[in-house]
XYZ file of C-alpha atoms in Angstrom:
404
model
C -15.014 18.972 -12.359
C -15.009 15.245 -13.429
C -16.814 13.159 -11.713
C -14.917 10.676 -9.017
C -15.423 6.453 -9.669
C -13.873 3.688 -8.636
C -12.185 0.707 -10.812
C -9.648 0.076 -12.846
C -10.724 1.272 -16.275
C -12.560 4.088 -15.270
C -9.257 4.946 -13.527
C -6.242 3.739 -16.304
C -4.637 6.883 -16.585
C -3.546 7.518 -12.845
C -3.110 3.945 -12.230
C -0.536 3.744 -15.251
C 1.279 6.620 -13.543
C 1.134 5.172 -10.251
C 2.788 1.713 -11.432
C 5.449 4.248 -13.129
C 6.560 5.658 -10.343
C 6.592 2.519 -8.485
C 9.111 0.828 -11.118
C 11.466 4.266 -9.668
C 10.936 3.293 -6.629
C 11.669 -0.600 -7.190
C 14.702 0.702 -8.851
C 15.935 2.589 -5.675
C 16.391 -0.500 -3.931
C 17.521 -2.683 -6.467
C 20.632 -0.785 -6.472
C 21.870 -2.203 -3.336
C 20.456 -6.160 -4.785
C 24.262 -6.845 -6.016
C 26.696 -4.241 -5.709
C 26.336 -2.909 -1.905
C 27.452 -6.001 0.305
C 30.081 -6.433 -1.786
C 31.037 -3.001 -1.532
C 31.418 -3.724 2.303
C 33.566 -6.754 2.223
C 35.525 -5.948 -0.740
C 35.648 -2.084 -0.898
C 35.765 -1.498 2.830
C 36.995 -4.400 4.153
C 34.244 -5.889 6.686
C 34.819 -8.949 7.535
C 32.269 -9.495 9.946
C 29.118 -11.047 8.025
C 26.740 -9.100 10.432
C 28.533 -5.679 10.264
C 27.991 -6.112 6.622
C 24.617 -6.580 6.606
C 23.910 -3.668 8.856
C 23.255 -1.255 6.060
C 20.184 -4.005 5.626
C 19.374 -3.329 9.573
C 18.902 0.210 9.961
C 17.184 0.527 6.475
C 14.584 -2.540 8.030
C 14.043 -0.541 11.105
C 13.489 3.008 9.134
C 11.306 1.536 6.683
C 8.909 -0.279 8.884
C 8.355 2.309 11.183
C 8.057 5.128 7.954
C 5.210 2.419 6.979
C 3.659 2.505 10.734
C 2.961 6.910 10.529
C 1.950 6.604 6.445
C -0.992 5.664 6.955
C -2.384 7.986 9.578
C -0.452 10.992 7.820
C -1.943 10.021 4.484
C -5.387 10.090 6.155
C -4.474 13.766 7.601
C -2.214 15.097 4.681
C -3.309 13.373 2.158
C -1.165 10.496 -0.588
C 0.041 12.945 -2.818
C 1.983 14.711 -0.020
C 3.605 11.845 1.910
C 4.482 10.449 -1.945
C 6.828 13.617 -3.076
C 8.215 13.614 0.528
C 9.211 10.243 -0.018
C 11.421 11.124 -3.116
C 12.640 14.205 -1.369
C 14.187 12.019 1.165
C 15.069 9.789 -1.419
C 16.788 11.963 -3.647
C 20.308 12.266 -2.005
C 20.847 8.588 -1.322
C 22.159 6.998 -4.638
C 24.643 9.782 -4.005
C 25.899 8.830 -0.674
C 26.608 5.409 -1.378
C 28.531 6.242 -4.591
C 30.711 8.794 -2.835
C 30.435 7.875 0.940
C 33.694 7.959 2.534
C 32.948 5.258 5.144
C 30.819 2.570 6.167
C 28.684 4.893 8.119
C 27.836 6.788 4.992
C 25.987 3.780 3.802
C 24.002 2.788 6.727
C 22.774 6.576 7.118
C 22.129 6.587 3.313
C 19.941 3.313 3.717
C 18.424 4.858 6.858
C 16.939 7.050 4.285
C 16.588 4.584 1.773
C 13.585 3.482 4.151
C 11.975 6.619 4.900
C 11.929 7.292 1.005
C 10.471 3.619 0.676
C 8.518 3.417 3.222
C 6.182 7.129 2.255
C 6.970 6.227 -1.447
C 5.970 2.412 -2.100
C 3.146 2.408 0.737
C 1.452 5.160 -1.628
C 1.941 3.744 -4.474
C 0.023 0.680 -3.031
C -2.629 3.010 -1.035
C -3.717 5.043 -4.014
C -4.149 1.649 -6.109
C -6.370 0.412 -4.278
C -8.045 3.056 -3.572
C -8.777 3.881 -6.838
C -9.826 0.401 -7.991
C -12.725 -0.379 -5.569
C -12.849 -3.327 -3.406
C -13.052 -6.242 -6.793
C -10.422 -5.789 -8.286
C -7.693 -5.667 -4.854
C -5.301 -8.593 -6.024
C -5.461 -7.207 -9.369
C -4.541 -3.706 -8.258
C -1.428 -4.865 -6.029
C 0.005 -7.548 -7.895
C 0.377 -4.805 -11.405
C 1.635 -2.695 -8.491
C 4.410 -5.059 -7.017
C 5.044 -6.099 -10.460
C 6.192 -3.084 -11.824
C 8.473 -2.192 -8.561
C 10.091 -5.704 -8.291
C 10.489 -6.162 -12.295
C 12.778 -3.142 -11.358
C 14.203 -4.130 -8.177
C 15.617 -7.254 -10.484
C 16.495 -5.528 -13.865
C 18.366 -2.508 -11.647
C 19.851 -5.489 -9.903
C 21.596 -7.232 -13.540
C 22.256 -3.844 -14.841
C 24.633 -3.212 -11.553
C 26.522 -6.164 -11.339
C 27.188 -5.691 -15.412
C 28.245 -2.003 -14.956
C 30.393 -2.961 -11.574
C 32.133 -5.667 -13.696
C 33.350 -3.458 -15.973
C 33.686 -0.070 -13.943
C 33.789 -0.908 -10.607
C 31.789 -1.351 -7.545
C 31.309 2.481 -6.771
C 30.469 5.339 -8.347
C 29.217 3.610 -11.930
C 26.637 1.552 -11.169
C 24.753 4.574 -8.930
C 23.993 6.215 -11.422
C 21.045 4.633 -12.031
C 19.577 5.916 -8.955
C 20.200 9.334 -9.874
C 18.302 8.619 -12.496
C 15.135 7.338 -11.012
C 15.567 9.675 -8.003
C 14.405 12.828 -10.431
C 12.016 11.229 -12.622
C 9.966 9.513 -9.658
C 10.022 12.789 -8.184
C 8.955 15.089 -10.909
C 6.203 12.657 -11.949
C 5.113 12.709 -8.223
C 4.735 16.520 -8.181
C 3.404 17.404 -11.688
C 0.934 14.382 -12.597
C -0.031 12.647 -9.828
C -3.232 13.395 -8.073
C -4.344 12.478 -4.441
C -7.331 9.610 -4.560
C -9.191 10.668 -0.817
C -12.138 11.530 -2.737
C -11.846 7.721 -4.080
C -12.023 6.694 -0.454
C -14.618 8.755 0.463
C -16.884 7.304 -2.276
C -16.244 3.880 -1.332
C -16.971 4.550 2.604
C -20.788 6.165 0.918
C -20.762 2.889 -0.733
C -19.604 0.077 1.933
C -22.191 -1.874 4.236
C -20.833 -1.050 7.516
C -20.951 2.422 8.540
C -17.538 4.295 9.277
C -15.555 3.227 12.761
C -13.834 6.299 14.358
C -11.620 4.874 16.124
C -8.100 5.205 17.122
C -4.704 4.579 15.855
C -3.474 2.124 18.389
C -6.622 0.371 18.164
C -6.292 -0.588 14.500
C -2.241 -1.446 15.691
C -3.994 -3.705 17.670
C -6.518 -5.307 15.614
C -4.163 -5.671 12.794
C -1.134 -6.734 14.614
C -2.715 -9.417 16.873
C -6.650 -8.469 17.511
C -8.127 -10.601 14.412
C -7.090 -13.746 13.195
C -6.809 -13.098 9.340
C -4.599 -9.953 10.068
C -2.157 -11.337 12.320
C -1.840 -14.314 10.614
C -1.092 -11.721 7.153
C 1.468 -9.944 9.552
C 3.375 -12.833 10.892
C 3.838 -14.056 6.980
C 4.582 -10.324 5.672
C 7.286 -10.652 8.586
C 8.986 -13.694 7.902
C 8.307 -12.770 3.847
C 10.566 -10.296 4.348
C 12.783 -11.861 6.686
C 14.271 -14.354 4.168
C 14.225 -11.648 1.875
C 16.626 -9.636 4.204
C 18.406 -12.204 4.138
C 18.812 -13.299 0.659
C 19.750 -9.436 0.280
C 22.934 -9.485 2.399
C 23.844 -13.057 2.677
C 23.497 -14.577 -0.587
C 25.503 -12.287 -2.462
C 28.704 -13.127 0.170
C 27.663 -16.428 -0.115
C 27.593 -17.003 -3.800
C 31.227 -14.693 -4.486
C 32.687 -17.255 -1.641
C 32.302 -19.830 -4.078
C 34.187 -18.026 -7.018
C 31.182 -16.288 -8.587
C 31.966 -13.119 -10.552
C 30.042 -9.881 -9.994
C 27.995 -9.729 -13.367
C 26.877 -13.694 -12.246
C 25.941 -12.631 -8.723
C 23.994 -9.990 -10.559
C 21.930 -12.559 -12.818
C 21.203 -14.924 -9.626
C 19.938 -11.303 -7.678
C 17.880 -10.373 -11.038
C 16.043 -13.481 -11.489
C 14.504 -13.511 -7.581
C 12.919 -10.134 -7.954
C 12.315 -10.232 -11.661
C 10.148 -13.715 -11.416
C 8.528 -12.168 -7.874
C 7.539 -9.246 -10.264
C 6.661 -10.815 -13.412
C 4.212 -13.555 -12.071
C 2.376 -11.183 -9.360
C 0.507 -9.765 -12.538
C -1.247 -13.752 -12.757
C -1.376 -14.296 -8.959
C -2.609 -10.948 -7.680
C -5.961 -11.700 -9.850
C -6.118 -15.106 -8.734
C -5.998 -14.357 -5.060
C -9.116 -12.371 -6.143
C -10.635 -15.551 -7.874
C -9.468 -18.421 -5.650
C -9.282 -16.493 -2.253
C -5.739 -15.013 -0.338
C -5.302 -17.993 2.108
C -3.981 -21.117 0.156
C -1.859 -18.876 -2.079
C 0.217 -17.591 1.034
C -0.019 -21.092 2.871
C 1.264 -22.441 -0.654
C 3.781 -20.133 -1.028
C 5.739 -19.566 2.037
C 6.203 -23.593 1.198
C 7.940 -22.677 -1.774
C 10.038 -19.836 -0.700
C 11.356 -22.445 1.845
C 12.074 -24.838 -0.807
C 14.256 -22.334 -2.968
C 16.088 -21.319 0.136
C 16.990 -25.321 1.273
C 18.006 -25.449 -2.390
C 20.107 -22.335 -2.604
C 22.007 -23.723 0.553
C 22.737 -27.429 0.116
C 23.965 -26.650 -3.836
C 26.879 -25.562 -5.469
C 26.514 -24.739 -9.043
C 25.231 -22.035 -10.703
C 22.491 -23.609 -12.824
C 20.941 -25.012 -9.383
C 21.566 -21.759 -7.618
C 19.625 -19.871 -10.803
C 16.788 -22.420 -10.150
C 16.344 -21.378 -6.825
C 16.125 -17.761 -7.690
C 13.696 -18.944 -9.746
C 11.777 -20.794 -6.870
C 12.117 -18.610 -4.874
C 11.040 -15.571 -6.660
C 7.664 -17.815 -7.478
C 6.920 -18.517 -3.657
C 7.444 -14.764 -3.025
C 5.160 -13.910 -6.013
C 2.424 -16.353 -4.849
C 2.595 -14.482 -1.355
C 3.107 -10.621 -1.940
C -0.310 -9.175 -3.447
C -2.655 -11.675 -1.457
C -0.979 -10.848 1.810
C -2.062 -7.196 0.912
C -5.005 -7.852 0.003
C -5.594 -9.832 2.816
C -5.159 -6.888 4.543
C -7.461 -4.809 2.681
C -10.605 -7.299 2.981
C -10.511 -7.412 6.255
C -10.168 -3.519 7.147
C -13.041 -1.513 6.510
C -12.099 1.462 4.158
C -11.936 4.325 6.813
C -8.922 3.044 8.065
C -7.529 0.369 6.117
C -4.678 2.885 4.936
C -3.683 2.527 8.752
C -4.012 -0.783 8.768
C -1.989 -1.694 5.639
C 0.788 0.625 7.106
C 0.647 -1.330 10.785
C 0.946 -4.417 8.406
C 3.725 -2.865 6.377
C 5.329 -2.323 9.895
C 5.379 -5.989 10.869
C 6.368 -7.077 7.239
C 9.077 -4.468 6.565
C 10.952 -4.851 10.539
C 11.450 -8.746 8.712
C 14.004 -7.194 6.705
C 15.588 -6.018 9.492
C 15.362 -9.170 11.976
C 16.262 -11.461 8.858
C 19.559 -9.601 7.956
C 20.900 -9.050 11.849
C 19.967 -12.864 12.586
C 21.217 -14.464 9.435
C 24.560 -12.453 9.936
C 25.131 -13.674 13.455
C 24.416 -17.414 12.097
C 26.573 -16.887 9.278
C 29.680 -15.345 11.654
C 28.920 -18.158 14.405
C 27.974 -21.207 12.121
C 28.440 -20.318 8.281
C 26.506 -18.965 6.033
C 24.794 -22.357 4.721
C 23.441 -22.365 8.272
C 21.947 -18.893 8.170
C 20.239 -19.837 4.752
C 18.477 -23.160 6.091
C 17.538 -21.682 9.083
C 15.766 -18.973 7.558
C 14.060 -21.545 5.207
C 12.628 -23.623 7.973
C 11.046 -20.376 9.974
C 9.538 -19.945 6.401
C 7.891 -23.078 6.520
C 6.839 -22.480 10.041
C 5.329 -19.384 9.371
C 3.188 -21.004 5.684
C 1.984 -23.670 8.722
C 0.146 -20.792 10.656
C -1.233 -18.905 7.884
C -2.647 -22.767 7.176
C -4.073 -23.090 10.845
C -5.454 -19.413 11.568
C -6.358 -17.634 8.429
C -10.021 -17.979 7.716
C -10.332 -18.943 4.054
C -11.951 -15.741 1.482
């Protein structure tokens, strides 16, 4: 039997097939990036912004509280298990929202969508860092929300480019199909579970192992230490204006004459740049510490959402994708590991999933709040608005986060 360690190198193998199968699960949700709000207001005919972005609701709402049981099941059942459930559950979405006769197809589809994200990406991140150790955290999430946002924004171009040329539905689902099968065979034939990683670093940790109860870590992380709810709030709003962008800014951007394969570039660059740079800051939250990075980049996020709103042109509107996608990259793996430092490793699988519950509800609050804005005051409003509870939120994580 080989012998169990923990760190990257000792560990490539699995890891590599771990940030795999996260690019098919990035994929799964990039599908929606471009094509599905328009697929409401053109296909269907909604005109009610917040009707709309109700697919964005119940997947929010599904997701976060798939995140909230992951943990405590993976500790029971094991990663490996919740992970090929998660594509199970995953598998017959792509084809629901190509074929769905209704509205309500989608929303039930994307109801799913969350479940299969939720088990899915929350393993993916689990079994990282379990396998790395406790040096090499950033490192470990940032490769891991690289891969699944480099393919939330390249599924997100290749969309819009195949719904410009055949059509908002069934064309561009394809795709999912696609990463459906693959994410799930890879699950079931060569990925193995990492508790005997955790087990070796509990032998190995300073503090002996807490037995203690799940609604006791719910409360520690959500508002019982000051490092973990100041990680949840941010995770929240993080995901909040992301909601947001996701249903609003692709109405907002075809209101002002954009085509579909443009509305596609502007939904690519957001995830592709929140991807690509998480590879440089995930290891620097491990150099420089977790708490300025977030502070710093909430700040930023706000700034590409102001700019988004108050311009007109596409060149501006591809720059703040741009800065956008930078503040989100700056925020996403220290959050998480944020998370990690400060929960000892028998339960810190709960406690990422209670944090993953706060973050993930954002999307779900952010798209039901921006839509009621947008229907009541436009959707400029609903984009500034957002921005500024951004920069609220950077201002705590500034106050109450102890620096590390």
């Amino acid at each position: 039997m080989k012998s169990i360690s923990l760190g990257l190198r000792e560990n490539w193998r699995q890891f590599s097939l771990l940030v795999l199968v996260n690019a098919f699960v990035g994929g799964m949700v990039g599908l929606e990036r471009t094509v599905v709000p328009l697929v409401g207001s053109e296909e269907f005919r909604i005109a009610s912004t917040t009707i709309v972005v109700s697919f964005i609701v119940s997947f929010g709402v599904v997701k976060a509280c798939a995140n909230l049981v992951s943990g405590h099941f993976a500790d029971v059942y094991g990663r490996r298990h919740l992970l090929i459930l998660g594509w199970l559950v995953g598998l017959p979405v792509p084809f629901m929202i190509a074929w769905g006769p209704s509205w309500g197809w989608i929303i039930v589809a994307n109801a799913l969508l969350g479940i299969n994200q939720g088990l899915a990406w929350s393993m993916t991140v689990v079994m990282k860092v379990d396998l790395v150790g406790p040096k090499s955290r950033g490192l470990a999430v940032g490769l891991n929300e690289f891969a699944g946002y480099l393919s939330v924004g390249t599924t997100a171009f290749l969309t819009g480019y195949i719904a410009e040329r055949y059509g908002l539905r069934p064309a561009p689902f394809y795709l999912g199909m696609g990463y459906a099968s693959l994410g799930l065979l890879c699950s079931m034939v060569l990925i193995r579970d990492t508790r005997e990683h955790v087990a070796l670093e509990i032998s190995r940790h300073e503090q002996k192992p807490e037995t203690i109860a799940f609604w006791e870590v719910f409360r520690r992380t959500s508002f019982g230490d000051r490092n973990l709810f100041a990680a949840c709030q941010a995770g929240l709003v993080n995901n909040l204006n992301d909601g947001m962008s996701w249903g609003i800014l692709p109405l907002f951007f075809a209101s002002h004459g954009l085509s579909i394969e443009r509305i596609g570039v502007l939904k690519a660059v957001y995830p592709a740049v929140w991807g690509i740079l998480q590879t440089v800051t995930g290891p620097l939250s491990d150099r420089w510490g977790r708490k300025g990075l977030i502070a710093a980049g909430m700040l930023v996020q706000a700034g590409g959402l102001i700019m988004t709103a108050y311009t007109d042109r596409f060149s501006w509107w591809l720059l703040g994708s741009f800065v956008l996608g930078a503040g989100t990259a700056m925020v996403y793996p220290a959050l998480i590991a944020a998370v990690s430092d400060a929960s000892h490793p028998s339960w810190r699988a709960r406690s990422l999933s209670v944090y993953r519950f706060w973050r993930d509800l954002g999307y779900a609050i952010g798209a039901l709040c921006a839509g009621v804005i947008a229907d009541v005051f436009g959707m400029q409003w609903a984009i500034v608005t957002i921005g500024m509870i951004t920069l609220a939120s950077g201002a705590v994580v500034a106050l109450l986060m102890k620096s590390s």
